[in-house]
Short mmCIF file of C-alpha atoms in Angstrom, two decimals:
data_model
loop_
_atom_site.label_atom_id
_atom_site.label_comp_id
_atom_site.label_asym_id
_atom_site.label_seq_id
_atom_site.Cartn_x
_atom_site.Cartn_y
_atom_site.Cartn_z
CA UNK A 166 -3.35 -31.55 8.52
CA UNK A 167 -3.10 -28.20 6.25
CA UNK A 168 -1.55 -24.97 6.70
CA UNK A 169 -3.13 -24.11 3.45
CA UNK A 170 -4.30 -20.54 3.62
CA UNK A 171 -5.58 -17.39 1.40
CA UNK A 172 -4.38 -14.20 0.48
CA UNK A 173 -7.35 -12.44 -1.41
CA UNK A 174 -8.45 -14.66 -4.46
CA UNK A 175 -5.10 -16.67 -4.25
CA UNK A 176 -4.46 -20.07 -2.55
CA UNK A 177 -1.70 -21.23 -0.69
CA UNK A 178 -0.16 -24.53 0.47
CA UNK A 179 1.52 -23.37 3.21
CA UNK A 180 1.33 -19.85 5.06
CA UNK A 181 5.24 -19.33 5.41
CA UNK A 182 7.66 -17.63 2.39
CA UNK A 183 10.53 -14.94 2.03
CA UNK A 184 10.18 -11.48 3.85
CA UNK A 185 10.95 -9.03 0.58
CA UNK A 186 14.95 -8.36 0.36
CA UNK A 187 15.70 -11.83 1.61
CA UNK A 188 17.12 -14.87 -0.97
CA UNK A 189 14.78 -12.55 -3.69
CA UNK A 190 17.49 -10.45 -5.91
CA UNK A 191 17.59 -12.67 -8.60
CA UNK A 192 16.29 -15.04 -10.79
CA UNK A 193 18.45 -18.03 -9.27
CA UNK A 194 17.24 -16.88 -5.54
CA UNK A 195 13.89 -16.68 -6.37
CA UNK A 196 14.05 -20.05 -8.12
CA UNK A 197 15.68 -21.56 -4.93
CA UNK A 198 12.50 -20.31 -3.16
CA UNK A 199 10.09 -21.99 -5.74
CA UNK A 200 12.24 -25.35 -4.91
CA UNK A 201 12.01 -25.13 -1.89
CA UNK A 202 8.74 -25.28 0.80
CA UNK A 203 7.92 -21.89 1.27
CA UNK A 204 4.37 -21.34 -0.12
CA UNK A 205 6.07 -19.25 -2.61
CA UNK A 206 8.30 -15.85 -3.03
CA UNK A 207 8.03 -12.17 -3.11
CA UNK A 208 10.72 -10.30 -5.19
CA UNK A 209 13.33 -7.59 -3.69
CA UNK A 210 11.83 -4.34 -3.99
CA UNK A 211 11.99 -2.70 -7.30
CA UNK A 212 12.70 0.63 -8.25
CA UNK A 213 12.26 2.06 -11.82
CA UNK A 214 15.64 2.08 -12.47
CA UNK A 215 18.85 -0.28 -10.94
CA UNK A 216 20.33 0.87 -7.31
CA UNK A 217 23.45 -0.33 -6.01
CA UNK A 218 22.31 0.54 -2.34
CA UNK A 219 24.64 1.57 0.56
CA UNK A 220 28.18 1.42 1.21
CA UNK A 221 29.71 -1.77 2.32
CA UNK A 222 29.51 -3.23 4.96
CA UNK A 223 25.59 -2.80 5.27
CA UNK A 224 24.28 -5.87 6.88
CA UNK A 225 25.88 -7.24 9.83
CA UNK A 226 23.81 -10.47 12.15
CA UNK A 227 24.40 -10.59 15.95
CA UNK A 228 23.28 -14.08 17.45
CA UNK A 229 20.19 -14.57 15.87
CA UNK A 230 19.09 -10.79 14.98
CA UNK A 231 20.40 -8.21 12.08
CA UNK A 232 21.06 -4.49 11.35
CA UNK A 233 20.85 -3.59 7.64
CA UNK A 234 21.60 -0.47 5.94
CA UNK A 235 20.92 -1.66 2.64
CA UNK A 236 19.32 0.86 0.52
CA UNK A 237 17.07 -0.83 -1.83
CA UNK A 238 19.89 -2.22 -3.62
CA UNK A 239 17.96 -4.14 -6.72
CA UNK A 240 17.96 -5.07 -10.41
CA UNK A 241 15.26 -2.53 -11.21
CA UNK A 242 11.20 -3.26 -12.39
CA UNK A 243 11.81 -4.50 -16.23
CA UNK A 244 14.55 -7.22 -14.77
CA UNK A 245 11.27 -8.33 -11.97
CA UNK A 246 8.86 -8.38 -14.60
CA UNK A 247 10.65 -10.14 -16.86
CA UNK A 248 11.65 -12.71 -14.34
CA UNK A 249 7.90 -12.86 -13.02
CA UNK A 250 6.95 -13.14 -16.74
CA UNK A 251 8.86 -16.58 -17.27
CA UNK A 252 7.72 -17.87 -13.45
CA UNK A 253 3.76 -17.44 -14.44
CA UNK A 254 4.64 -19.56 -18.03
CA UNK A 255 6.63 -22.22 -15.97
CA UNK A 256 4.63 -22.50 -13.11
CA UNK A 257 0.85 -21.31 -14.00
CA UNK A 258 -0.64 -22.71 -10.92
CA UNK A 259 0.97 -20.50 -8.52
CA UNK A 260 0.90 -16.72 -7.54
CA UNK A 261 3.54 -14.88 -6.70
CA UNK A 262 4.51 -11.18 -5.38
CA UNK A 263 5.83 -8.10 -6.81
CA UNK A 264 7.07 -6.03 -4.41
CA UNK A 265 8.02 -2.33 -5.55
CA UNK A 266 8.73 1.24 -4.19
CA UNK A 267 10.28 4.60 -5.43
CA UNK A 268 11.48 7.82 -3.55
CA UNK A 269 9.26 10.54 -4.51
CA UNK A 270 5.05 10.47 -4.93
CA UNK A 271 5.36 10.75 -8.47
CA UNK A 272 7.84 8.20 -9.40
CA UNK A 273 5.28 5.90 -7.20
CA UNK A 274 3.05 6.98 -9.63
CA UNK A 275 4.96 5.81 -12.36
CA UNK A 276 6.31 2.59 -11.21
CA UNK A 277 2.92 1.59 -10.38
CA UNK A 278 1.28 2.23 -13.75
CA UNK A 279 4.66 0.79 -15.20
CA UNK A 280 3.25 -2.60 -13.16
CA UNK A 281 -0.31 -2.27 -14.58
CA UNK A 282 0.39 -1.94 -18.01
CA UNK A 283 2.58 -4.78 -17.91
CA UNK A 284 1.30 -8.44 -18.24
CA UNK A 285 2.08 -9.16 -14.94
CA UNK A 286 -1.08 -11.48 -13.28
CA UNK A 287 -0.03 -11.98 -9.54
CA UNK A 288 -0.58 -9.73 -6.21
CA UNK A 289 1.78 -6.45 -5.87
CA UNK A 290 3.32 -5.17 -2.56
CA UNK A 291 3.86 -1.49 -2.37
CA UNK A 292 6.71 -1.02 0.00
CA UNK A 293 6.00 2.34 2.30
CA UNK A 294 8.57 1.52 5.08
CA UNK A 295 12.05 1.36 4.12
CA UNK A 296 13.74 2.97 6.77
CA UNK A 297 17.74 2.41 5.04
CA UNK A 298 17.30 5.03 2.31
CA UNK A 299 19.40 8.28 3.79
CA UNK A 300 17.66 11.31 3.43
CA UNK A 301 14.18 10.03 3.09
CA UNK A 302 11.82 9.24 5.57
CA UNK A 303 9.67 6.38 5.34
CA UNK A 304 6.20 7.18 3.56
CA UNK A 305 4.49 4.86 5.93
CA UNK A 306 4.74 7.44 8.58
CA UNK A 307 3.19 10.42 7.01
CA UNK A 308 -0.05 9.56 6.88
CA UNK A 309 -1.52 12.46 4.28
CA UNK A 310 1.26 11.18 1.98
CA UNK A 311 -0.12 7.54 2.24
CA UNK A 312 -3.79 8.67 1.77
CA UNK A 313 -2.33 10.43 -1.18
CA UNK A 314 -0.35 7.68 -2.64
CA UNK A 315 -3.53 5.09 -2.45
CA UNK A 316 -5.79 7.70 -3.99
CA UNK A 317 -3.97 7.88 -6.89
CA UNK A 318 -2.96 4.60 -7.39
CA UNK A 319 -6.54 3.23 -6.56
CA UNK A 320 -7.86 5.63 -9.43
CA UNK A 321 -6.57 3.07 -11.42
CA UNK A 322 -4.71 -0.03 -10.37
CA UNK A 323 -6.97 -2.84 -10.37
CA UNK A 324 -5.06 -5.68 -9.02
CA UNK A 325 -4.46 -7.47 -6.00
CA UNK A 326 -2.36 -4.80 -3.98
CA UNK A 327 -1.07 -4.82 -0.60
CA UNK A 328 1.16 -2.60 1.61
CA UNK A 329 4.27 -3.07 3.68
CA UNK A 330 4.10 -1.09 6.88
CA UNK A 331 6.60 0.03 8.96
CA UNK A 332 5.88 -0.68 12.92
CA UNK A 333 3.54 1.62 15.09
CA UNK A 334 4.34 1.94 18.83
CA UNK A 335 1.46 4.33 19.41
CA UNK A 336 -2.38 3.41 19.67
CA UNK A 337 -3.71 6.16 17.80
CA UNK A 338 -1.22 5.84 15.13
CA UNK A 339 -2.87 2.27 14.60
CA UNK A 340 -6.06 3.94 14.88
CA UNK A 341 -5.09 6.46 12.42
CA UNK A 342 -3.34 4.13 9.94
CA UNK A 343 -6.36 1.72 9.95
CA UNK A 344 -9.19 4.16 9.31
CA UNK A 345 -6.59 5.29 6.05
CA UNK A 346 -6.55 1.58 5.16
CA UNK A 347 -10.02 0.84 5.17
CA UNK A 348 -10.56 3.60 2.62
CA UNK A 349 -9.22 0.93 -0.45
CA UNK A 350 -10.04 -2.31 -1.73
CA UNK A 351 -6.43 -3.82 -0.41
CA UNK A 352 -5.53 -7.05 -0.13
CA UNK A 353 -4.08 -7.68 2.40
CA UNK A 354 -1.22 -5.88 4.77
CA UNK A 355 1.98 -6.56 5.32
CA UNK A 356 3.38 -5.35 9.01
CA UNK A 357 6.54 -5.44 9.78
CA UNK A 358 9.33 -4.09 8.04
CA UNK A 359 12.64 -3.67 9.95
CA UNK A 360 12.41 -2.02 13.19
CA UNK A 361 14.80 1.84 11.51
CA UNK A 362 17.59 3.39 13.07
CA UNK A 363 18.87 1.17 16.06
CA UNK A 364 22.61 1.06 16.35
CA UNK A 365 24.41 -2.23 17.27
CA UNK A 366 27.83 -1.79 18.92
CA UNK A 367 31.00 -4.15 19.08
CA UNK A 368 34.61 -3.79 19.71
CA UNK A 369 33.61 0.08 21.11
CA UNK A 370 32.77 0.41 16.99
CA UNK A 371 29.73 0.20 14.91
CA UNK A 372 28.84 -2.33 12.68
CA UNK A 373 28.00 -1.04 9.66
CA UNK A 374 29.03 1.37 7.41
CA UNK A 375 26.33 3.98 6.07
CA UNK A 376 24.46 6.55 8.16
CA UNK A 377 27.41 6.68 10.97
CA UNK A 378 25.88 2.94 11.59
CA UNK A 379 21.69 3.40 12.49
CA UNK A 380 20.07 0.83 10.38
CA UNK A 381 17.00 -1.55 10.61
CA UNK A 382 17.13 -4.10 13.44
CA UNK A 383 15.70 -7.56 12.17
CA UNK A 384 15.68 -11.38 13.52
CA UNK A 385 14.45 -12.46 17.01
CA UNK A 386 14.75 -9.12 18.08
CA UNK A 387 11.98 -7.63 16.90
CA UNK A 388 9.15 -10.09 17.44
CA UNK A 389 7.23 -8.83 19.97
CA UNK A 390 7.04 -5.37 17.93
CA UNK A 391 5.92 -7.88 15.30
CA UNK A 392 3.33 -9.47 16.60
CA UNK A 393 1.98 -6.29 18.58
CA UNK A 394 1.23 -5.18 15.30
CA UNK A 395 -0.17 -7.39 13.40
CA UNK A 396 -2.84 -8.28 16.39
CA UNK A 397 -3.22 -4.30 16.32
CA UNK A 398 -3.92 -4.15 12.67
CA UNK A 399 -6.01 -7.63 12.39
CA UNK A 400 -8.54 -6.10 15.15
CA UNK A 401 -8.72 -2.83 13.52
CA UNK A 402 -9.14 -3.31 9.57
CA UNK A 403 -11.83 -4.90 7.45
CA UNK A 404 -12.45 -8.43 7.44
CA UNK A 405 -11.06 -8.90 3.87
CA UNK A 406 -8.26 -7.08 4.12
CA UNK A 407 -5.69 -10.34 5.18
CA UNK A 408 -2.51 -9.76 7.20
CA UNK A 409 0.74 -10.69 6.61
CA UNK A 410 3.17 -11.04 9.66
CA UNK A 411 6.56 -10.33 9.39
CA UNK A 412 9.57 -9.72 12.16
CA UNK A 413 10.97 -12.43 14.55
CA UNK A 414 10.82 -15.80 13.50
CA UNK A 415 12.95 -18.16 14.39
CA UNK A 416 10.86 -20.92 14.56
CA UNK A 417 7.53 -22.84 14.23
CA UNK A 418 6.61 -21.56 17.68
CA UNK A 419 7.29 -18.10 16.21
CA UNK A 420 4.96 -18.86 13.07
CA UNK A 421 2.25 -19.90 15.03
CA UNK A 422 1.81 -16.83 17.63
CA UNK A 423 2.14 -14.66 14.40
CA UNK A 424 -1.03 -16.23 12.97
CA UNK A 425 -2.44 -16.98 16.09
CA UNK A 426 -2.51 -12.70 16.15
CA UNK A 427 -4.31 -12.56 13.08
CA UNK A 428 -1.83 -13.60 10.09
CA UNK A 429 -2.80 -15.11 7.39
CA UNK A 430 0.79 -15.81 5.88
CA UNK A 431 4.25 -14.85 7.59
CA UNK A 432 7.27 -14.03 6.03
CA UNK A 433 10.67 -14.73 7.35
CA UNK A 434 14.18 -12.15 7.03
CA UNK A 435 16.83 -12.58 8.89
CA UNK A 436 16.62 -16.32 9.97
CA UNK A 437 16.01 -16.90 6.08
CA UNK A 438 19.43 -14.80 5.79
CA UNK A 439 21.38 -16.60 7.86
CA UNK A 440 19.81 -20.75 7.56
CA UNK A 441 18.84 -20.58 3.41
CA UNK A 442 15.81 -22.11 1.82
CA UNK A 443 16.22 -24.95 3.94
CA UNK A 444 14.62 -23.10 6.98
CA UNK A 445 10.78 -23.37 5.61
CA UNK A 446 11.01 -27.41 5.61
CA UNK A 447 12.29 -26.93 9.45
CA UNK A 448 9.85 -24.80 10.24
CA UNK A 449 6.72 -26.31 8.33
CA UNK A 450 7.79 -29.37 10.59
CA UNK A 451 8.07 -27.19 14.35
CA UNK A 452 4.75 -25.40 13.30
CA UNK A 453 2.98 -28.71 12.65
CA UNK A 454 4.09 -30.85 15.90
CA UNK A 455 2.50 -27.26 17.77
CA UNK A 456 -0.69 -28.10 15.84
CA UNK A 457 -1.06 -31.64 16.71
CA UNK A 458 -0.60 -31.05 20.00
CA UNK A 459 -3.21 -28.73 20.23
CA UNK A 460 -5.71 -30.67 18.01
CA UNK A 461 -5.48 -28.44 15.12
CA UNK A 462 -5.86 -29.82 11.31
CA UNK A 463 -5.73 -26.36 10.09
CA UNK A 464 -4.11 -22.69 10.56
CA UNK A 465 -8.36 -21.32 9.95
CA UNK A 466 -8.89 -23.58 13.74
CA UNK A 467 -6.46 -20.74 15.68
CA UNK A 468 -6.12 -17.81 12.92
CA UNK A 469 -6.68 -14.55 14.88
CA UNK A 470 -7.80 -16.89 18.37
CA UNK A 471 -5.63 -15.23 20.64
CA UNK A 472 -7.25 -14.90 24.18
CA UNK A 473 -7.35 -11.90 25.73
CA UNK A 474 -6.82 -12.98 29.31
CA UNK A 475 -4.57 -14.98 30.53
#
């Protein structure tokens, strides 16, 4: 039995690893990663400079779910590169991701041809859905502004590059999204990031500090979102355009339904947050015993399979 599996070019032992801005700030989280069996680690976003993010507190869990108001809180690009730099000379056989962002069009611009002139060999995330920053709205909504961004960066960015998405809850806005998509050579897509601006109440207060306490709602919470859109997305882009699923998992059951919708890897937050590096041995076993039971020697024999009656 495998769960080997293929994002672009690169080759995978497993289909499971960190959701970006989980156990991925610095060099000693991302090593934990490496040691541990996740199929291997994307970075916390980077910005062109250092941010310190939001007020404390920002992240607060309830059961097995999350709010975050984080802010992009990270080391900035040259401390990811540099880490990514020594991670490629120690461990040549594997590929890793880069994920990055900025606030404005034109400091996208920049951080992305900051990543292509580096040395950098591995596949790039460009983050268009965090929903924490206050006062700016998430890129992945405004759809000119994507089609913008990918022009641009497409002009001349010539490695593996995918997006992370922010969820859809409207049918033409996956229509609309995808048609955008299938413009570009991506890689693959990532979908989702944290579900923005819920508000979690206790003791008649909020939870967390900034923006009077909306933040992203993560964990168990937010599956069904989750998988809604990665199905919507693997049924609606190109063929080699893979999927990553991200949002709900708890467990191997969790892992399978998001590839059984069309993943090709899945990323875990908030139950990474809360269980440490440990959680991809647990759930590399849960997601295996569903396998055997259904006759399965590979994620390829159910990848994308869901039925579409009952």
């Amino acid at each position: 039995m495998t769960l080997k599996t293929n994002i672009g070019n690169n080759s995978f032992d497993s289909c499971m690893m960190n959701a970006s801005g989980v156990w991925c700030s610095t060099v000693d989280e991302l090593e934990a990663l490496i040691d541990s069996k996740a199929a291997t680690f994307i970075t916390k976003t980077a910005t062109l400079s250092p941010r310190e993010g939001n007020l404390l507190p920002r992240v607060h869990h309830f059961g097995s779910n999350s709010i975050n108001s984080s802010g992009l809180p990270n080391e900035g690009i040259d401390y990811y590169l540099a880490a990514l730099a020594n991670f490629e000379a120690t461990h040549p056989d594997r590929a890793f991701f880069l994920s990055v962002t900025e606030l404005a069009e034109d400091q996208i611009d920049a951080i992305m041809q900051r990543v292509h002139q580096s040395d950098y060999q591995g596949l790039v995330e460009l983050n268009l859905s965090c929903p924490n920053v206050i006062g700016k709205p998430q890129v992945g909504y405004d759809f000119e502004m994507t089609a913008r961004i990918l022009d641009r960066t497409f002009s001349y960015f010539d490695q593996p590059l995918g997006v992370k998405l922010p969820p859809y809850f409207d049918l033409s806005h996956f229509d609309q999204m995808a048609e955008i998509l299938n413009r570009y050579p991506l890689t693959y897509v990532n979908s989702i990031n944290s579900i923005g601006n819920g508000l979690v109440i206790e003791q008649d207060a909020v939870t967390i500090a900034p923006k009077q306490g909306y933040g992203g709602l993560g964990g168990a919470i937010i599956k069904q979102t989750a998988l809604a859109n990665v199905r919507a997305f693997y049924t609606r882009l190109k063929s080699d355009i893979a999927i990553i699923g991200t949002g709900g998992v708890t467990s191997g059951r969790d892992v399978f339904e998001h590839l059984l919708c069309g993943a090709s890897m899945v990323q875990v937050g908030t139950a990474l947050l809360q269980e440490g590096p440990a959680i991809f041995a647990r759930l590399e076993e849960e997601l295996k015993a569903i396998m055997e039971e259904y006759g399965y020697t590979s994620i390829d024999d159910f990848k994308g399979k869901l039925k579409d009656s009952i």
